[in-house]
């Protein structure tokens, strides 16, 4: 039996969690900073760092007491060390290092993408990740900071096969909501309003899909770009406001706008994920990250995946940032005796090429 205490602070959630044997979540404490960043319509890294510093101790105590354990019961510490906002990452990383060294526990640095992917396997009745029939595994990691396609083969080799060239999909939701003065974070607000609208009413661009009449550069087949759809939204709002002689979109025109905008994003995410899964001969396809909370995306993802590819949707509570997913994936490293050391640093970007121990 192994108890791992995980920490996560890569963006605007301070989280700690105790997970038993890689999948039994005994506690998952999360302190969200949404209210602090809301006035800015996005996450301010230095503000995030300050908030992490004040929340880490409390959230750790909450995770330990929630699991009914003391620091002495913990076998290993796991912590997100990238990718993410470096000032924010450093808070969790240094706190975790301090905890590990004070309590003489080993420490493992965990890649945030792997954490999101592993969220799918938490609370499961069996060790799903050990099932060889699910590999190669394809995953779409889609959040406020990232949009990436990842392939994991049966030896645990992780490859980044696609990423966004500019904005993340979550950012496209957040910035559109900001433009329309709807609040932050934009994803859940847009999803709710989009339910009332007609997704076919307006056309928004699907960048890097070859749909604009120009052939797609093969190098960008699995890459994403969401800055175009954001700009298209800006012009659309200006033009429609002029047309309707109003300062602000409301009611049906607003709902139709948001439904059509969401549709464009969902379309691109699903078509690229399925294309990558097929191209890489994936046996399973995972949807995870904050944007994976979106009901329209979840429905479409399941609907368009080929029947011979097993689809896993991250449970909503493990879609947005949490530390259970970090402690979960760390178990595979723990079992293999692959520990990090206290000199590990934080990193902003995931360049690809990682190895998950698969024994
Ligand atoms: O994974 P996450 O908590 O943090 C990052 O690592 O970025 O994801 C947060 C992002 C935000 O951009 C938020 O707007 C988006 O996830 N999001 C959604 C929904 N819920 C959260 N996007 C679309 N639909 C949702 N229901
Ligand atoms: Zn995340």
Coordinates of C-alpha atoms and ligand atoms in Angstrom, one line a residue:
X1 CA 0.0 0.0 0.0
X2 CA 1.3 3.4 -0.9
X3 CA 0.0 6.8 0.1
X4 CA 1.1 9.7 -2.1
X5 CA 0.5 13.3 -1.2
X6 CA 0.2 15.4 -4.4
X7 CA 0.5 19.1 -4.9
X8 CA -0.7 21.2 -7.9
X9 CA -0.1 25.0 -8.4
X10 CA 0.5 25.4 -12.1
X11 CA -2.2 28.0 -12.7
X12 CA -4.9 29.4 -10.5
X13 CA -5.9 26.4 -8.3
X14 CA -3.9 25.5 -5.2
X15 CA -4.5 21.8 -4.6
X16 CA -3.3 19.0 -2.4
X17 CA -4.5 15.4 -2.3
X18 CA -3.8 12.1 -0.8
X19 CA -4.2 9.1 -3.1
X20 CA -3.8 5.5 -2.2
X21 CA -2.2 3.1 -4.7
X22 CA -2.6 5.5 -7.6
X23 CA -6.3 5.5 -7.8
X24 CA -8.2 5.6 -4.5
X25 CA -8.7 9.3 -3.8
X26 CA -8.8 9.7 -0.1
X27 CA -9.0 13.5 -0.2
X28 CA -8.8 16.2 -2.8
X29 CA -8.5 19.8 -1.4
X30 CA -8.7 22.6 -3.9
X31 CA -8.6 26.4 -3.3
X32 CA -9.7 28.3 -6.4
X33 CA -8.5 31.8 -7.1
X34 CA -11.2 32.5 -9.7
X35 CA -12.7 35.4 -7.8
X36 CA -9.2 37.1 -7.5
X37 CA -8.6 36.9 -11.2
X38 CA -12.1 37.6 -12.4
X39 CA -11.7 41.4 -12.5
X40 CA -8.9 40.9 -15.1
X41 CA -10.7 38.4 -17.3
X42 CA -7.7 36.0 -17.1
X43 CA -5.0 34.7 -14.7
X44 CA -2.3 37.1 -13.6
X45 CA 0.8 35.0 -12.8
X46 CA 2.2 37.0 -9.9
X47 CA -1.2 37.3 -8.3
X48 CA -1.6 33.5 -8.6
X49 CA 1.8 33.0 -6.9
X50 CA 0.9 35.2 -4.0
X51 CA -2.4 33.4 -3.5
X52 CA -0.7 30.0 -3.7
X53 CA 1.7 31.0 -0.9
X54 CA -1.1 31.9 1.4
X55 CA -3.3 28.8 0.6
X56 CA -0.7 26.0 0.4
X57 CA -0.4 25.3 4.2
X58 CA -4.2 25.3 4.7
X59 CA -4.9 23.1 1.7
X60 CA -2.2 20.6 2.8
X61 CA -3.7 20.4 6.2
X62 CA -7.1 19.9 4.7
X63 CA -5.9 17.1 2.4
X64 CA -4.1 15.3 5.3
X65 CA -7.0 15.6 7.7
X66 CA -9.6 14.8 5.0
X67 CA -7.7 11.6 4.3
X68 CA -7.4 10.9 8.1
X69 CA -3.6 10.7 7.9
X70 CA -0.6 12.5 9.3
X71 CA 2.6 13.4 7.5
X72 CA 4.3 10.3 8.9
X73 CA 1.8 8.1 7.1
X74 CA 2.7 9.5 3.7
X75 CA 5.1 7.4 1.6
X76 CA 6.0 9.9 -1.1
X77 CA 5.4 13.5 -2.2
X78 CA 4.4 14.3 -5.8
X79 CA 4.3 17.8 -7.3
X80 CA 3.5 19.4 -10.7
X81 CA 6.8 21.0 -11.9
X82 CA 5.6 22.0 -15.4
X83 CA 4.3 23.0 -17.8
X84 CA 2.5 26.1 -16.4
X85 CA 3.0 29.6 -15.1
X86 CA 6.5 29.5 -13.5
X87 CA 5.9 31.9 -10.6
X88 CA 2.8 29.8 -9.7
X89 CA 4.6 26.4 -10.2
X90 CA 7.5 27.5 -8.0
X91 CA 5.2 28.0 -5.0
X92 CA 3.9 24.4 -5.0
X93 CA 7.3 23.0 -6.0
X94 CA 9.1 24.7 -3.1
X95 CA 6.4 23.9 -0.6
X96 CA 6.5 20.2 -1.7
X97 CA 10.3 20.2 -1.5
X98 CA 10.1 21.6 2.0
X99 CA 7.5 19.0 3.1
X100 CA 9.5 16.2 1.6
X101 CA 12.7 17.2 3.2
X102 CA 11.2 18.0 6.6
X103 CA 9.4 14.7 6.8
X104 CA 12.2 12.7 5.0
X105 CA 10.0 11.5 2.1
X106 CA 11.0 10.9 -1.5
X107 CA 9.7 13.4 -4.1
X108 CA 8.5 13.0 -7.7
X109 CA 8.1 15.9 -10.2
X110 CA 5.0 15.3 -12.4
X111 CA 4.1 16.7 -15.8
X112 CA 0.8 18.5 -15.7
X113 CA -0.4 17.0 -19.0
X114 CA 0.2 13.5 -17.7
X115 CA -1.8 14.5 -14.6
X116 CA -4.8 15.6 -16.6
X117 CA -4.7 12.4 -18.6
X118 CA -4.4 10.3 -15.5
X119 CA -7.5 12.0 -14.0
X120 CA -9.5 9.6 -16.2
X121 CA -8.3 6.6 -14.2
X122 CA -8.9 7.9 -10.7
X123 CA -11.6 6.2 -8.6
X124 CA -11.8 3.3 -11.1
X125 CA -12.5 -0.3 -9.9
X126 CA -9.5 -1.7 -11.7
X127 CA -6.0 -0.4 -12.7
X128 CA -7.2 0.7 -16.1
X129 CA -3.8 2.2 -17.1
X130 CA -2.3 -1.3 -16.8
X131 CA -4.5 -2.6 -19.6
X132 CA -2.4 -3.2 -22.6
X133 CA -5.4 -3.3 -24.9
X134 CA -5.8 0.5 -24.5
X135 CA -2.4 1.3 -26.1
X136 CA -1.4 3.3 -28.0
X137 CA -3.5 5.8 -26.1
X138 CA -4.3 9.2 -27.6
X139 CA -5.3 12.2 -25.4
X140 CA -6.6 15.6 -26.0
X141 CA -5.6 17.9 -23.1
X142 CA -7.6 21.0 -23.4
X143 CA -7.6 23.7 -20.8
X144 CA -7.1 27.5 -20.2
X145 CA -3.4 27.2 -20.7
X146 CA -3.0 24.2 -23.0
X147 CA -4.4 22.5 -26.0
X148 CA -2.4 19.4 -26.9
X149 CA -2.6 16.0 -28.5
X150 CA -0.5 13.4 -26.8
X151 CA 0.2 9.8 -27.7
X152 CA 1.3 7.2 -25.1
X153 CA 2.6 3.9 -26.4
X154 CA 2.5 0.6 -24.5
X155 CA 6.1 1.1 -23.2
X156 CA 5.0 4.3 -21.6
X157 CA 6.7 6.6 -24.1
X158 CA 4.8 9.9 -24.3
X159 CA 4.9 12.0 -27.4
X160 CA 3.4 15.4 -28.0
X161 CA 2.0 15.2 -31.5
X162 CA 0.1 18.5 -31.7
X163 CA -0.2 21.7 -29.8
X164 CA -1.6 25.2 -30.2
X165 CA 0.5 27.7 -32.1
X166 CA -1.1 30.6 -30.2
X167 CA -4.0 30.5 -27.8
X168 CA -5.4 27.6 -25.9
X169 CA -9.1 26.6 -26.5
X170 CA -10.0 27.6 -22.9
X171 CA -8.4 31.0 -23.6
X172 CA -10.7 31.4 -26.6
X173 CA -13.7 30.8 -24.3
X174 CA -12.3 33.2 -21.7
X175 CA -11.4 36.0 -24.0
X176 CA -14.7 35.9 -25.9
X177 CA -16.6 36.1 -22.6
X178 CA -14.4 39.0 -21.6
X179 CA -15.1 40.8 -25.0
X180 CA -18.8 40.4 -24.3
X181 CA -18.5 41.4 -20.7
X182 CA -20.0 38.1 -19.5
X183 CA -17.6 37.3 -16.7
X184 CA -14.7 34.8 -15.9
X185 CA -14.0 32.0 -16.5
X186 CA -15.7 32.2 -19.9
X187 CA -16.1 28.4 -20.6
X188 CA -19.0 27.6 -18.3
X189 CA -20.8 30.9 -19.0
X190 CA -20.6 30.4 -22.8
X191 CA -21.7 26.8 -22.5
X192 CA -24.8 27.8 -20.6
X193 CA -25.8 30.6 -23.0
X194 CA -24.9 28.5 -26.0
X195 CA -27.6 26.0 -25.0
X196 CA -30.2 28.7 -25.8
X197 CA -28.8 29.5 -29.3
X198 CA -28.6 28.2 -32.8
X199 CA -25.1 26.8 -33.5
X200 CA -25.6 27.0 -37.2
X201 CA -26.6 30.7 -37.3
X202 CA -23.2 32.2 -37.8
X203 CA -20.0 30.8 -39.3
X204 CA -16.7 31.1 -37.3
X205 CA -13.4 30.0 -38.8
X206 CA -11.9 26.5 -38.1
X207 CA -8.2 27.3 -38.3
X208 CA -5.7 24.7 -39.5
X209 CA -8.3 22.4 -40.8
X210 CA -7.9 23.1 -44.5
X211 CA -11.4 24.4 -44.6
X212 CA -10.5 28.0 -45.6
X213 CA -9.9 26.9 -49.3
X214 CA -6.1 26.6 -48.8
X215 CA -4.4 23.3 -48.4
X216 CA -3.3 22.6 -44.9
X217 CA 0.5 22.4 -44.3
X218 CA 1.0 18.7 -43.2
X219 CA 3.2 20.0 -40.3
X220 CA 0.1 21.5 -38.8
X221 CA -2.2 18.5 -39.3
X222 CA -2.4 18.0 -35.5
X223 CA -1.7 21.5 -34.4
X224 CA -4.3 24.1 -33.3
X225 CA -4.7 27.8 -33.6
X226 CA -7.5 29.7 -31.8
X227 CA -6.4 33.3 -32.2
X228 CA -8.3 33.6 -35.6
X229 CA -11.6 32.5 -34.1
X230 CA -11.1 35.1 -31.3
X231 CA -10.5 37.9 -33.8
X232 CA -13.4 36.7 -35.9
X233 CA -15.5 37.0 -32.8
X234 CA -14.4 40.6 -32.2
X235 CA -15.4 41.6 -35.8
X236 CA -18.6 39.7 -35.6
X237 CA -19.6 41.4 -32.4
X238 CA -18.8 44.9 -33.9
X239 CA -20.7 44.2 -37.1
X240 CA -23.7 42.6 -35.4
X241 CA -24.0 45.5 -32.9
X242 CA -23.9 48.0 -35.8
X243 CA -26.5 46.0 -37.7
X244 CA -28.8 45.7 -34.6
X245 CA -28.0 49.3 -33.6
X246 CA -27.1 48.3 -30.1
X247 CA -24.1 48.7 -27.8
X248 CA -24.2 45.2 -26.4
X249 CA -25.4 41.8 -27.7
X250 CA -28.2 40.3 -25.7
X251 CA -30.9 37.6 -26.0
X252 CA -31.1 35.6 -29.2
X253 CA -28.3 37.3 -31.2
X254 CA -26.0 36.7 -28.2
X255 CA -27.0 33.1 -27.7
X256 CA -26.7 32.3 -31.4
X257 CA -23.3 34.0 -31.5
X258 CA -22.0 31.9 -28.5
X259 CA -23.5 28.7 -29.8
X260 CA -21.9 29.2 -33.2
X261 CA -18.6 30.2 -31.6
X262 CA -18.6 27.1 -29.3
X263 CA -19.5 24.9 -32.3
X264 CA -16.4 26.1 -34.2
X265 CA -14.1 25.3 -31.3
X266 CA -15.8 21.9 -30.6
X267 CA -15.6 21.0 -34.3
X268 CA -11.8 21.6 -34.5
X269 CA -11.0 19.9 -31.2
X270 CA -13.0 16.8 -32.1
X271 CA -11.9 16.4 -35.7
X272 CA -8.2 16.8 -34.9
X273 CA -8.4 14.4 -31.9
X274 CA -10.1 11.7 -34.0
X275 CA -7.7 12.3 -36.9
X276 CA -4.6 12.0 -34.6
X277 CA -6.0 8.9 -32.9
X278 CA -6.7 7.2 -36.2
X279 CA -3.3 8.2 -37.7
X280 CA -1.4 6.8 -34.6
X281 CA -3.5 3.6 -34.5
X282 CA -4.8 4.5 -31.0
X283 CA -6.9 2.0 -29.2
X284 CA -8.2 4.5 -26.7
X285 CA -8.9 8.3 -26.8
X286 CA -9.0 10.5 -23.8
X287 CA -10.6 13.9 -23.3
X288 CA -9.3 15.9 -20.3
X289 CA -8.5 19.3 -19.0
X290 CA -10.8 22.2 -17.9
X291 CA -12.5 22.6 -21.2
X292 CA -13.4 18.9 -21.1
X293 CA -16.2 20.0 -18.6
X294 CA -18.1 21.3 -21.7
X295 CA -21.1 19.1 -22.4
X296 CA -21.3 19.9 -26.1
X297 CA -17.6 18.9 -26.5
X298 CA -18.1 15.7 -24.4
X299 CA -21.1 14.6 -26.5
X300 CA -19.5 15.3 -29.8
X301 CA -16.2 13.6 -28.8
X302 CA -18.1 10.4 -28.0
X303 CA -20.2 10.7 -31.1
X304 CA -17.4 11.1 -33.6
X305 CA -14.9 8.6 -32.2
X306 CA -14.7 5.4 -34.3
X307 CA -16.4 2.5 -32.6
X308 CA -13.1 0.5 -32.3
X309 CA -11.5 3.3 -30.2
X310 CA -12.5 3.3 -26.5
X311 CA -13.3 6.8 -25.4
X312 CA -12.6 8.0 -21.9
X313 CA -14.0 11.4 -20.7
X314 CA -12.4 12.7 -17.5
X315 CA -14.9 12.9 -14.7
X316 CA -15.9 16.6 -14.4
X317 CA -14.4 16.9 -10.9
X318 CA -11.0 15.8 -12.3
X319 CA -11.2 18.0 -15.5
X320 CA -10.1 21.2 -13.9
X321 CA -6.9 21.4 -12.0
X322 CA -6.6 19.2 -9.0
X323 CA -3.8 17.4 -7.1
X324 CA -5.4 13.9 -7.1
X325 CA -4.4 13.5 -10.8
X326 CA -0.8 14.4 -9.9
X327 CA -0.7 11.9 -7.0
X328 CA -2.3 9.3 -9.2
X329 CA 0.2 9.3 -12.0
X330 CA 3.1 9.6 -9.5
X331 CA 2.2 6.1 -8.2
X332 CA 3.6 4.6 -11.5
X333 CA 7.0 6.4 -10.9
X334 CA 6.9 5.4 -7.2
X335 CA 6.3 1.7 -8.0
X336 CA 9.3 1.8 -10.4
X337 CA 11.5 3.6 -7.8
X338 CA 11.9 6.6 -10.2
X339 CA 12.2 9.6 -7.9
X340 CA 13.2 13.2 -8.6
X341 CA 15.6 15.1 -6.4
X342 CA 15.4 18.4 -4.6
X343 CA 17.3 20.2 -7.3
X344 CA 14.4 19.8 -9.9
X345 CA 13.2 23.0 -11.4
X346 CA 9.9 24.3 -12.8
X347 CA 9.4 24.6 -16.6
X348 CA 6.9 26.6 -18.6
X349 CA 6.5 24.5 -21.7
X350 CA 6.2 20.8 -22.4
X351 CA 8.5 19.9 -25.3
X352 CA 7.2 16.3 -25.5
X353 CA 9.1 13.1 -25.0
X354 CA 8.5 11.7 -21.5
X355 CA 8.6 8.2 -20.2
X356 CA 6.0 6.7 -17.8
X357 CA 7.3 3.6 -16.0
X358 CA 5.0 0.7 -17.1
X359 CA 5.8 -2.2 -14.9
Ligands
LIG1 O1 -7.6 22.8 -16.5 P1 -8.0 24.2 -16.0 O2 -8.7 24.3 -14.6 O3 -6.8 25.2 -15.9 C1 -5.7 25.2 -16.8 O4 -4.8 24.4 -16.7 O5 -5.8 26.1 -17.6 O6 -8.9 24.8 -17.1 C2 -9.5 26.1 -17.0 C3 -10.2 26.4 -18.3 C4 -10.7 27.8 -18.4 O7 -10.3 28.4 -19.6 C5 -12.2 27.6 -18.5 O8 -12.9 28.6 -19.2 C6 -12.3 26.3 -19.2 O9 -11.3 25.5 -18.6 N1 -13.6 25.7 -18.9 C7 -14.6 25.4 -19.8 C8 -15.7 24.9 -19.1 N2 -15.4 24.8 -17.8 C9 -14.1 25.3 -17.7 N3 -14.6 25.6 -21.1 C10 -15.7 25.3 -21.8 N4 -16.8 24.8 -21.2 C11 -16.8 24.6 -19.9 N5 -17.9 24.1 -19.3
LIG2 ZN1 -4.6 22.1 -16.1

